[in-house]
Short mmCIF file of C-alpha atoms and ligand atoms in Angstrom, two decimals:
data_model
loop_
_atom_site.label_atom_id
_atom_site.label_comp_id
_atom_site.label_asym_id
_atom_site.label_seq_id
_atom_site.Cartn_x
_atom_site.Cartn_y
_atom_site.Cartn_z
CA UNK O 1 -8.76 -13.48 17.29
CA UNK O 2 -6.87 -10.11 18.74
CA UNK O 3 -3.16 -9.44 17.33
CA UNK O 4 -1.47 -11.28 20.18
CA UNK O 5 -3.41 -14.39 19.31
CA UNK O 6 -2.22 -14.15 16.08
CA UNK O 7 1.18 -16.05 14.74
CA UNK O 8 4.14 -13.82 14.74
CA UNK O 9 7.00 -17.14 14.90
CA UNK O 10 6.47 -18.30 11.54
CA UNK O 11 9.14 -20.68 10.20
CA UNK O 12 10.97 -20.82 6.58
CA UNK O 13 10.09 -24.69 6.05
CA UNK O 14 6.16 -24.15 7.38
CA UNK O 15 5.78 -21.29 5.12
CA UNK O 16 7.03 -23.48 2.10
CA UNK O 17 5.13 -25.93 2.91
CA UNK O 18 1.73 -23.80 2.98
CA UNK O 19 3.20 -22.82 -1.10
CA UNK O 20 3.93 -26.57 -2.22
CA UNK O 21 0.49 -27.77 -1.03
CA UNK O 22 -1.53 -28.65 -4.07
CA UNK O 23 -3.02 -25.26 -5.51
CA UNK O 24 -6.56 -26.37 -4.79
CA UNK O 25 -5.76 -27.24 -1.30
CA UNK O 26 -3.82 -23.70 -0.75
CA UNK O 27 -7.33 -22.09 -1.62
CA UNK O 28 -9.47 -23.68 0.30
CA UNK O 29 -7.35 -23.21 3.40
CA UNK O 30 -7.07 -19.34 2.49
CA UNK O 31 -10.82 -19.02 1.65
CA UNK O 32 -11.65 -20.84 4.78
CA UNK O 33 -9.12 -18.33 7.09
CA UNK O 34 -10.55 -15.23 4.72
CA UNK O 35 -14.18 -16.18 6.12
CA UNK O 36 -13.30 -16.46 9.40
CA UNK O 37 -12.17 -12.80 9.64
CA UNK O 38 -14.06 -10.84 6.70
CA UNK O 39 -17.17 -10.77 4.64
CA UNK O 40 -15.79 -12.85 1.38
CA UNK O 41 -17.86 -10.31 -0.99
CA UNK O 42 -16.39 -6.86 0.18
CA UNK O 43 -13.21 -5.52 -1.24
CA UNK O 44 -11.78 -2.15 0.56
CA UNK O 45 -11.22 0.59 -2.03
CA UNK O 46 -7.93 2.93 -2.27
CA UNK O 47 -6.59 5.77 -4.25
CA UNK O 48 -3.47 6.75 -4.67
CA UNK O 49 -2.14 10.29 -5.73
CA UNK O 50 1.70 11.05 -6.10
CA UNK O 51 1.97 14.11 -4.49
CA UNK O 52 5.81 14.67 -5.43
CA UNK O 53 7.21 12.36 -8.25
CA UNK O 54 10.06 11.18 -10.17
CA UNK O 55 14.15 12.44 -9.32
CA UNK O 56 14.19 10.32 -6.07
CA UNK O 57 17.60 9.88 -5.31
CA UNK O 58 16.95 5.78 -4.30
CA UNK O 59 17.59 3.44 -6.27
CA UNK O 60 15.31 0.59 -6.53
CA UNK O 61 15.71 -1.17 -9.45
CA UNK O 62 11.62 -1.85 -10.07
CA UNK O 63 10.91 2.01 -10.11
CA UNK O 64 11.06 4.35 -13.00
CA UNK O 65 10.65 7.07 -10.48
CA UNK O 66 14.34 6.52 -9.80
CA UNK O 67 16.61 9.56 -10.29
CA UNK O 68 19.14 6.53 -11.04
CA UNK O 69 17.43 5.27 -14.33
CA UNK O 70 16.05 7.46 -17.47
CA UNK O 71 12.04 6.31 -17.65
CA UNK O 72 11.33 9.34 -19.75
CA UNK O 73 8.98 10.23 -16.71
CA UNK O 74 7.60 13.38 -15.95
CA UNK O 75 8.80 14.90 -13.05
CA UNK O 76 6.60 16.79 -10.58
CA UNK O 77 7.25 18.53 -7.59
CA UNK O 78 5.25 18.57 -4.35
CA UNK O 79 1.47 19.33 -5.76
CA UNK O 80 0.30 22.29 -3.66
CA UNK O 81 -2.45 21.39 -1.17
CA UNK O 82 -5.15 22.73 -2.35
CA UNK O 83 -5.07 20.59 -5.47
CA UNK O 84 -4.18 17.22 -3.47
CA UNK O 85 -7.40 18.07 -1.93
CA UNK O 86 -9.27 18.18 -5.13
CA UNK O 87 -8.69 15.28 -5.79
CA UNK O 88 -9.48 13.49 -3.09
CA UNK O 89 -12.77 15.20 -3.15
CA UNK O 90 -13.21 13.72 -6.37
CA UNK O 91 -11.79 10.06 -5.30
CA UNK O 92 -14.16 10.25 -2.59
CA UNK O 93 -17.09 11.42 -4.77
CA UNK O 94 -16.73 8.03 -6.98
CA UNK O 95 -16.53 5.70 -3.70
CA UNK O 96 -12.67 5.67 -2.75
CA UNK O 97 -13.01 5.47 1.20
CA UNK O 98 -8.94 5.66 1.76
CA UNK O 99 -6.60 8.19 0.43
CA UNK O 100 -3.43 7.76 -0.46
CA UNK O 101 -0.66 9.84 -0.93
CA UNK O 102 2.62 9.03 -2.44
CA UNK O 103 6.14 11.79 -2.61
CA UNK O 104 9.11 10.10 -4.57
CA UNK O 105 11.50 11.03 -1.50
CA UNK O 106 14.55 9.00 0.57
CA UNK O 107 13.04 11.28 3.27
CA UNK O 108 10.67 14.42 3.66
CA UNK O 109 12.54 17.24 4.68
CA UNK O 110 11.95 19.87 7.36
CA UNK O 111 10.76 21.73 5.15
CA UNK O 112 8.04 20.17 3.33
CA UNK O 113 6.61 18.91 6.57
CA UNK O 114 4.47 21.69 7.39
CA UNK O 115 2.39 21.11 3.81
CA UNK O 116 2.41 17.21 4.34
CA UNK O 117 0.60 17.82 7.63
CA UNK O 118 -1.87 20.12 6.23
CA UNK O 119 -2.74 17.56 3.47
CA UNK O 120 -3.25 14.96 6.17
CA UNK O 121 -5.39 17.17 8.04
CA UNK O 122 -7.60 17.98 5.23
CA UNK O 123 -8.01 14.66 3.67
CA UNK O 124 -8.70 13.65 7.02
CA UNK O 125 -11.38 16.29 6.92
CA UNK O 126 -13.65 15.13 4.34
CA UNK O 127 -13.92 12.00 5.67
CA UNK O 128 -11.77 9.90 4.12
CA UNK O 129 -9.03 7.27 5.79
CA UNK O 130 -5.57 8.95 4.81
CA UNK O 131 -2.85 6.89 4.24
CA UNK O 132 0.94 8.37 3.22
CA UNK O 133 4.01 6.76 1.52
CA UNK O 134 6.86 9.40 1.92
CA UNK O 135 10.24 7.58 2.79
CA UNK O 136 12.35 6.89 5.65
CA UNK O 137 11.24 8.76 8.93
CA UNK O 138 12.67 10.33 11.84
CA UNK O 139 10.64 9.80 15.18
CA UNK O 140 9.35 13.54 15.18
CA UNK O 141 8.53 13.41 11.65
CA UNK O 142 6.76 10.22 12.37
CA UNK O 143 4.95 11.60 15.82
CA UNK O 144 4.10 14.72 13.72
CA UNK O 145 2.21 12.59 11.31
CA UNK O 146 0.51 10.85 13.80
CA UNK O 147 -0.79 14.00 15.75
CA UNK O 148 -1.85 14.93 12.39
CA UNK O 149 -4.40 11.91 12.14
CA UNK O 150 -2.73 10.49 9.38
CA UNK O 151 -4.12 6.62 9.73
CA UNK O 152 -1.60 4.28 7.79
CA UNK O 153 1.75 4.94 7.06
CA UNK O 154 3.02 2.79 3.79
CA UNK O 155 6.80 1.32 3.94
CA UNK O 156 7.34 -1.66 1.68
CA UNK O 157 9.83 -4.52 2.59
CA UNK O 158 9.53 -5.29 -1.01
CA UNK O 159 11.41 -8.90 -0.82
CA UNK O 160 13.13 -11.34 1.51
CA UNK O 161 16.65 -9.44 3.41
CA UNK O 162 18.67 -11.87 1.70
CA UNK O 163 17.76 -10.68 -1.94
CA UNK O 164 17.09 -6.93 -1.17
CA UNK O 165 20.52 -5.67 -1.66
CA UNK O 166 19.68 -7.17 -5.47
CA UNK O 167 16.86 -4.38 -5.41
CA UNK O 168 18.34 -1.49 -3.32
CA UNK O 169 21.91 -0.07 -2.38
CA UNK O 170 20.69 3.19 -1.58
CA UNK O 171 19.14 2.04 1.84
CA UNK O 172 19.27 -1.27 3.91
CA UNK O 173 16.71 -3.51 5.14
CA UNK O 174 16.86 -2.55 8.69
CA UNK O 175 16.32 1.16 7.69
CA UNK O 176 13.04 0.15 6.60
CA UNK O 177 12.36 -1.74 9.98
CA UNK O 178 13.39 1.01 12.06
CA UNK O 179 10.44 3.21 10.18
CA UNK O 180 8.03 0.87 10.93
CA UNK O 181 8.69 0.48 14.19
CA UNK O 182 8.45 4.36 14.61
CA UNK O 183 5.20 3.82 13.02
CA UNK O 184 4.02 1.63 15.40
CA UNK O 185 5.34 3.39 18.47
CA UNK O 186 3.38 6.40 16.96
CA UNK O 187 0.27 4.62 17.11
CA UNK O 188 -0.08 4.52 13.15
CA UNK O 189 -1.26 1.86 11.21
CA UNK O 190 0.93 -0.37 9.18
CA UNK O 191 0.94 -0.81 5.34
CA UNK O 192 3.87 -2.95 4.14
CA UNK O 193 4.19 -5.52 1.49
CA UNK O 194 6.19 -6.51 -1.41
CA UNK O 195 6.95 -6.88 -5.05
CA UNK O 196 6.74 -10.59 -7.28
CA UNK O 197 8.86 -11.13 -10.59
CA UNK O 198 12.12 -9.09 -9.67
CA UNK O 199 13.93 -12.64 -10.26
CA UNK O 200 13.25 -13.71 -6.15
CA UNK O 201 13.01 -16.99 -5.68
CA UNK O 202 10.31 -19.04 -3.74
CA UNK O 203 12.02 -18.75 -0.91
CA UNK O 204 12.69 -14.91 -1.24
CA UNK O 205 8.59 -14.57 -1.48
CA UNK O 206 8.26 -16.74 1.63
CA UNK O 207 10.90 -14.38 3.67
CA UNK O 208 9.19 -11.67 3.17
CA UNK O 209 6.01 -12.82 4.25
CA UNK O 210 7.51 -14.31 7.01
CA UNK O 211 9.45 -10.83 7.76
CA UNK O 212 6.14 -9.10 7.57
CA UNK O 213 4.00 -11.74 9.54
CA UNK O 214 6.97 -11.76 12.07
CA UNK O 215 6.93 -8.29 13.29
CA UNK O 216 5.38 -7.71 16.69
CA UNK O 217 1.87 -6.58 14.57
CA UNK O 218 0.88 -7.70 11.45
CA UNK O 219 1.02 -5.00 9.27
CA UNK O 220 -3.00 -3.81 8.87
CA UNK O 221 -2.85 -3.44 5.08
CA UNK O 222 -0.41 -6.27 3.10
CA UNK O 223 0.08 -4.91 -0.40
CA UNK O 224 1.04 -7.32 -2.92
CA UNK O 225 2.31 -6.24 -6.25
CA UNK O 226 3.25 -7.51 -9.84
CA UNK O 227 6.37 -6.18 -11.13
CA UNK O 228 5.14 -3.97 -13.90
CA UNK O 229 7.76 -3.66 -16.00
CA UNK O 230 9.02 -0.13 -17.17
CA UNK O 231 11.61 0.42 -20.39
CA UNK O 232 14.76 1.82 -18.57
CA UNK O 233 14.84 0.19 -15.25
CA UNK O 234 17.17 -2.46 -14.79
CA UNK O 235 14.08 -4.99 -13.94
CA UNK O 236 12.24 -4.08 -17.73
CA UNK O 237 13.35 -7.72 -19.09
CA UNK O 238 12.67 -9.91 -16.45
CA UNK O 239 10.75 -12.91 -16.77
CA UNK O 240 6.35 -12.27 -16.16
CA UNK O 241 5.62 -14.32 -12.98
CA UNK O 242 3.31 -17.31 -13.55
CA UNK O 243 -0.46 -16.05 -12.52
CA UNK O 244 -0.47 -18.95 -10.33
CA UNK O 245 2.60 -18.22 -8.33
CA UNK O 246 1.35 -15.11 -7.54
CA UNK O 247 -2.12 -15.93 -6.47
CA UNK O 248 -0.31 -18.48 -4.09
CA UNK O 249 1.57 -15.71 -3.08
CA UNK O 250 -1.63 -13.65 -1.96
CA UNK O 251 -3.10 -17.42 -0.32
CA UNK O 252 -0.23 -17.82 1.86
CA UNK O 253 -0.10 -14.14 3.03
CA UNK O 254 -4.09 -14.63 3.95
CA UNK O 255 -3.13 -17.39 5.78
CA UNK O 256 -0.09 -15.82 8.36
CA UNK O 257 -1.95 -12.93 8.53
CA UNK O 258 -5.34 -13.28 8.93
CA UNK O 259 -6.60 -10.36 10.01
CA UNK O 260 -5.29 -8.06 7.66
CA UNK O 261 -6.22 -6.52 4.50
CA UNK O 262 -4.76 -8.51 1.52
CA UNK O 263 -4.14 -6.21 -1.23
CA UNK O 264 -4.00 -6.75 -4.80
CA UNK O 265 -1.86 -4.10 -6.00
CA UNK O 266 0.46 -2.56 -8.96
CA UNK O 267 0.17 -5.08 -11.79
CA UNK O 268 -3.70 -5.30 -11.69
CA UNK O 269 -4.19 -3.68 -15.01
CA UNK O 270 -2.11 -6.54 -16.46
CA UNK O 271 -4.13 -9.32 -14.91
CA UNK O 272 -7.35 -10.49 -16.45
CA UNK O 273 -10.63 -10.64 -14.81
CA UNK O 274 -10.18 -14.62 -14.18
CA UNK O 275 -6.59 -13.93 -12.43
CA UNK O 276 -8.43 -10.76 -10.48
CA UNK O 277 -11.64 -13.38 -9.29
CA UNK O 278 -8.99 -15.62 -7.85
CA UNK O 279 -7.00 -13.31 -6.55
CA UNK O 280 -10.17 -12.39 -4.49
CA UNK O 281 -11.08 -15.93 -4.14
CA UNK O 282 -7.64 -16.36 -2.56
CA UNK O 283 -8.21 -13.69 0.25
CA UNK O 284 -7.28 -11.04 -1.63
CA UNK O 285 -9.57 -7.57 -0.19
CA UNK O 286 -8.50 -4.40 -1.12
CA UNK O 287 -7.59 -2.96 -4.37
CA UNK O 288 -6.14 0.39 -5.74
CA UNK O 289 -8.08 2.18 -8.47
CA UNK O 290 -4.56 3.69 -9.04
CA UNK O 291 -3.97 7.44 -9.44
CA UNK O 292 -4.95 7.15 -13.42
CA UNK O 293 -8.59 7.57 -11.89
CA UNK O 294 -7.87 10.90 -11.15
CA UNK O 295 -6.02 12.47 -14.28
CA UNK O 296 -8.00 10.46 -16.91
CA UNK O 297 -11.96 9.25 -17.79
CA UNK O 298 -10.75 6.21 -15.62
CA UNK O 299 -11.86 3.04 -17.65
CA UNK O 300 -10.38 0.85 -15.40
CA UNK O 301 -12.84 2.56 -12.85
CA UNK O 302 -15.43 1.44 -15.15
CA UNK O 303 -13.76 -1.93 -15.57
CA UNK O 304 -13.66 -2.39 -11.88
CA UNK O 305 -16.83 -1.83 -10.74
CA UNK O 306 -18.31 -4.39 -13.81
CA UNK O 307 -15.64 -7.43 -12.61
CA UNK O 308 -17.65 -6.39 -8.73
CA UNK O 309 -20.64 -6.62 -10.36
CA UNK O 310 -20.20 -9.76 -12.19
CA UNK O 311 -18.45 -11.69 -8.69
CA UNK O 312 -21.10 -9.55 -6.24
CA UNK O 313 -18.57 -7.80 -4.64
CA UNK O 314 -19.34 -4.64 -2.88
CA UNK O 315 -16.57 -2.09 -1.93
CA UNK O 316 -16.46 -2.00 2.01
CA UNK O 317 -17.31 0.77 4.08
CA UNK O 318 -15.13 3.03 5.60
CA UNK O 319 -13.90 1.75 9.27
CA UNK O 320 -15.24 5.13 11.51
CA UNK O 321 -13.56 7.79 13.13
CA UNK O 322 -13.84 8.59 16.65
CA UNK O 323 -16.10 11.66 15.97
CA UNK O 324 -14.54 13.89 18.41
CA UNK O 325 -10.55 13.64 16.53
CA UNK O 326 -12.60 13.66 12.81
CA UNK O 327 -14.34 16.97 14.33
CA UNK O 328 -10.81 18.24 15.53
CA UNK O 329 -9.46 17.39 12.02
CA UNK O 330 -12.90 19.14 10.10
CA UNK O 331 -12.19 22.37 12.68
CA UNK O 332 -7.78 22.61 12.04
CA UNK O 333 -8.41 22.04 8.45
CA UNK O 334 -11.25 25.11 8.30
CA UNK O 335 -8.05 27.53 9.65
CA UNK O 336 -5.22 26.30 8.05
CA UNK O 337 -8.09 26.61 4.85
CA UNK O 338 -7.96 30.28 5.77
CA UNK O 339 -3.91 31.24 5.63
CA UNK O 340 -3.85 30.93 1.98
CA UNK O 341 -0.22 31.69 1.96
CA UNK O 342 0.37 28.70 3.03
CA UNK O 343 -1.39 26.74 -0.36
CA UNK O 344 -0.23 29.23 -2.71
CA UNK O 345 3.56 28.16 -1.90
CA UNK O 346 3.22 24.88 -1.07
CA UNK O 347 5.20 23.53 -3.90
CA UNK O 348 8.88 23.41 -3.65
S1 LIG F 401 12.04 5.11 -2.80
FE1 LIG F 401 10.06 4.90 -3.80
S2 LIG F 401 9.99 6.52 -5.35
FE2 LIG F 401 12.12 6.28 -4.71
S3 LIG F 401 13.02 4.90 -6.23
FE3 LIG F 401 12.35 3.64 -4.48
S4 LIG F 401 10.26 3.01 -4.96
FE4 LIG F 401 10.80 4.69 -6.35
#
């Protein structure tokens, strides 16, 4: 099936309908698309790093990296390259085949740009798929990344339009639609999902899917998330979603967009390994190990790799490079490697 034979004119009533089917029924149909388009026992495997965090001046209600809301979070600024490629020396040593990288930003500015690119370059370098998540771009900053090689650029919608201004004052809806488009112009790939339990209702959870199934590509990567509920936000007393919902959630999404990667994201250490088997079972295929894998021992590394065992899941392969732009990447990477001025002041 290319993209253009895929659905991009999905409907508000046939999207509820796919959710109010009978939960057995819902699985089937998702298993059923799942193995039309993927091997049912591989799971793609990402890490994420924040590179910058905490003191962004947004506001979304969910995040305790908010400037807005006291978390009691650390703040960090922008890690100096070297040390972002570290670590994802180390996340590749222990199977992570995409790297990404997170800064706590409404927008990178001119002049952190320069040390963005380099980290792109020399993630890009050691072989790994790089993936960024840095805030609201401008074309060039978006056409910079690209000429970089940086592979997927991640811009949540988060929710439906109609409840985001419940979430978010600090930007609008068609903000974040104007970035991806850039995105897409640029030749990036998309990675764009959402967030369950922020008090949406059904039909906010089928708006967004059909926002993100809608656009003019279906975003390659669809992350899904569980609102994981931090003391200080404005979100930390809402109500858990029920397990169920939210693997429907991930069935539907399998089912408008086919061809991309389903993943099961932020709230994964809260689920149990029944809730994580369905989630896979529903067409769920790519996970985060999260960025504690790279500051701690990692047990949920450990607990990972034991729920693969126990299901037979193997963690999928990296999707190759053209070798001649991975070689280009290897050879900028060497210089910029070189102008050590450069690392030692990379943090602002
Ligand atoms: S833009 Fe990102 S880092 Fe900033 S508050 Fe929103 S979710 Fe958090």
């Amino acid at each position: 099936m290319t993209q253009s034979a895929l659905r991009h004119d999905w409907t508000q009533a046939e999207v509820l309908a796919l959710f109010q089917q009978p939960f057995n029924d819902l699985l089937f149909q998702a298993q059923s698309v799942h193995r039309q388009h993927f091997d049912p026992n591989r799971v793609q495997v990402s890490t994420l790093l924040s590179i910058k965090t905490g003191a962004c001046p947004e506001d979304c209600k969910y995040c305790p990296q908010s400037g807005h809301y006291n978390t009691g979070l650390d703040k960090e600024k922008l890690m100096e390259v070297q040390k972002v490629l570290d670590e994802a020396a180390r996340a590749k040593a222990i199977g992570a085949t995409r790297f990404c990288m997170g800064a706590a930003w409404k927008h990178p500015s001119d002049k952190d740009m320069p040390y963005v690119l380099q980290m792109v370059r020399g993630v890009r370098a050691l072989g790994l798929e790089t993936c960024m998540t840095l805030g609201k771009l401008t074309r060039e900053q978006t056409a910079a990344l690209a000429e970089a090689g940086l592979d997927y650029y991640n811009h949540n919608l988060d929710t439906s339009p109609e409840f985001y201004g419940n979430i978010i004052t600090t930007r609008t809806y068609s903000d974040r639609l104007q970035t991806l488009a850039y995105v897409r112009d640029a030749g990036m790939k998309i990675c764009s999902g959402g967030i369950l339990g922020m008090g949406e209702s059904l039909q906010d959870r089928a708006g967004l899917l059909i926002q993100l199934a809608n656009l003019p590509e279906h975003p390659e990567s669809v992350p899904i998330n569980m609102l994981v509920k931090v003391k200080g936000t404005p979100l930390a007393e809402e109500q858990d979603v029920d397990p169920f919902d939210f693997i429907r959630t991930l069935a539907v999404a399998r089912i408008m967009m086919p061809k991309s990667h389903v993943r099961l994201s932020a709230g994964r250490e809260q689920m149990n390994d029944q809730t994580q088997a369905l989630a896979f079972f529903a067409g769920a295929n790519s996970i985060f190990y999260g960025d504690k894998l790279l500051t701690t021992a990692n047990p949920q590394a450990d607990r990972d790799m034991l729920l693969f065992q126990r299901l037979g899941i193997k963690p999928e392969e990296r999707e190759e490079h053209d070798d001649e732009v991975h070689q280009a990447a290897i050879e900028q990477a060497l210089v910029e490697q070189r102008d050590s001025a450069l690392f030692v002041n990379a943090a602002v």
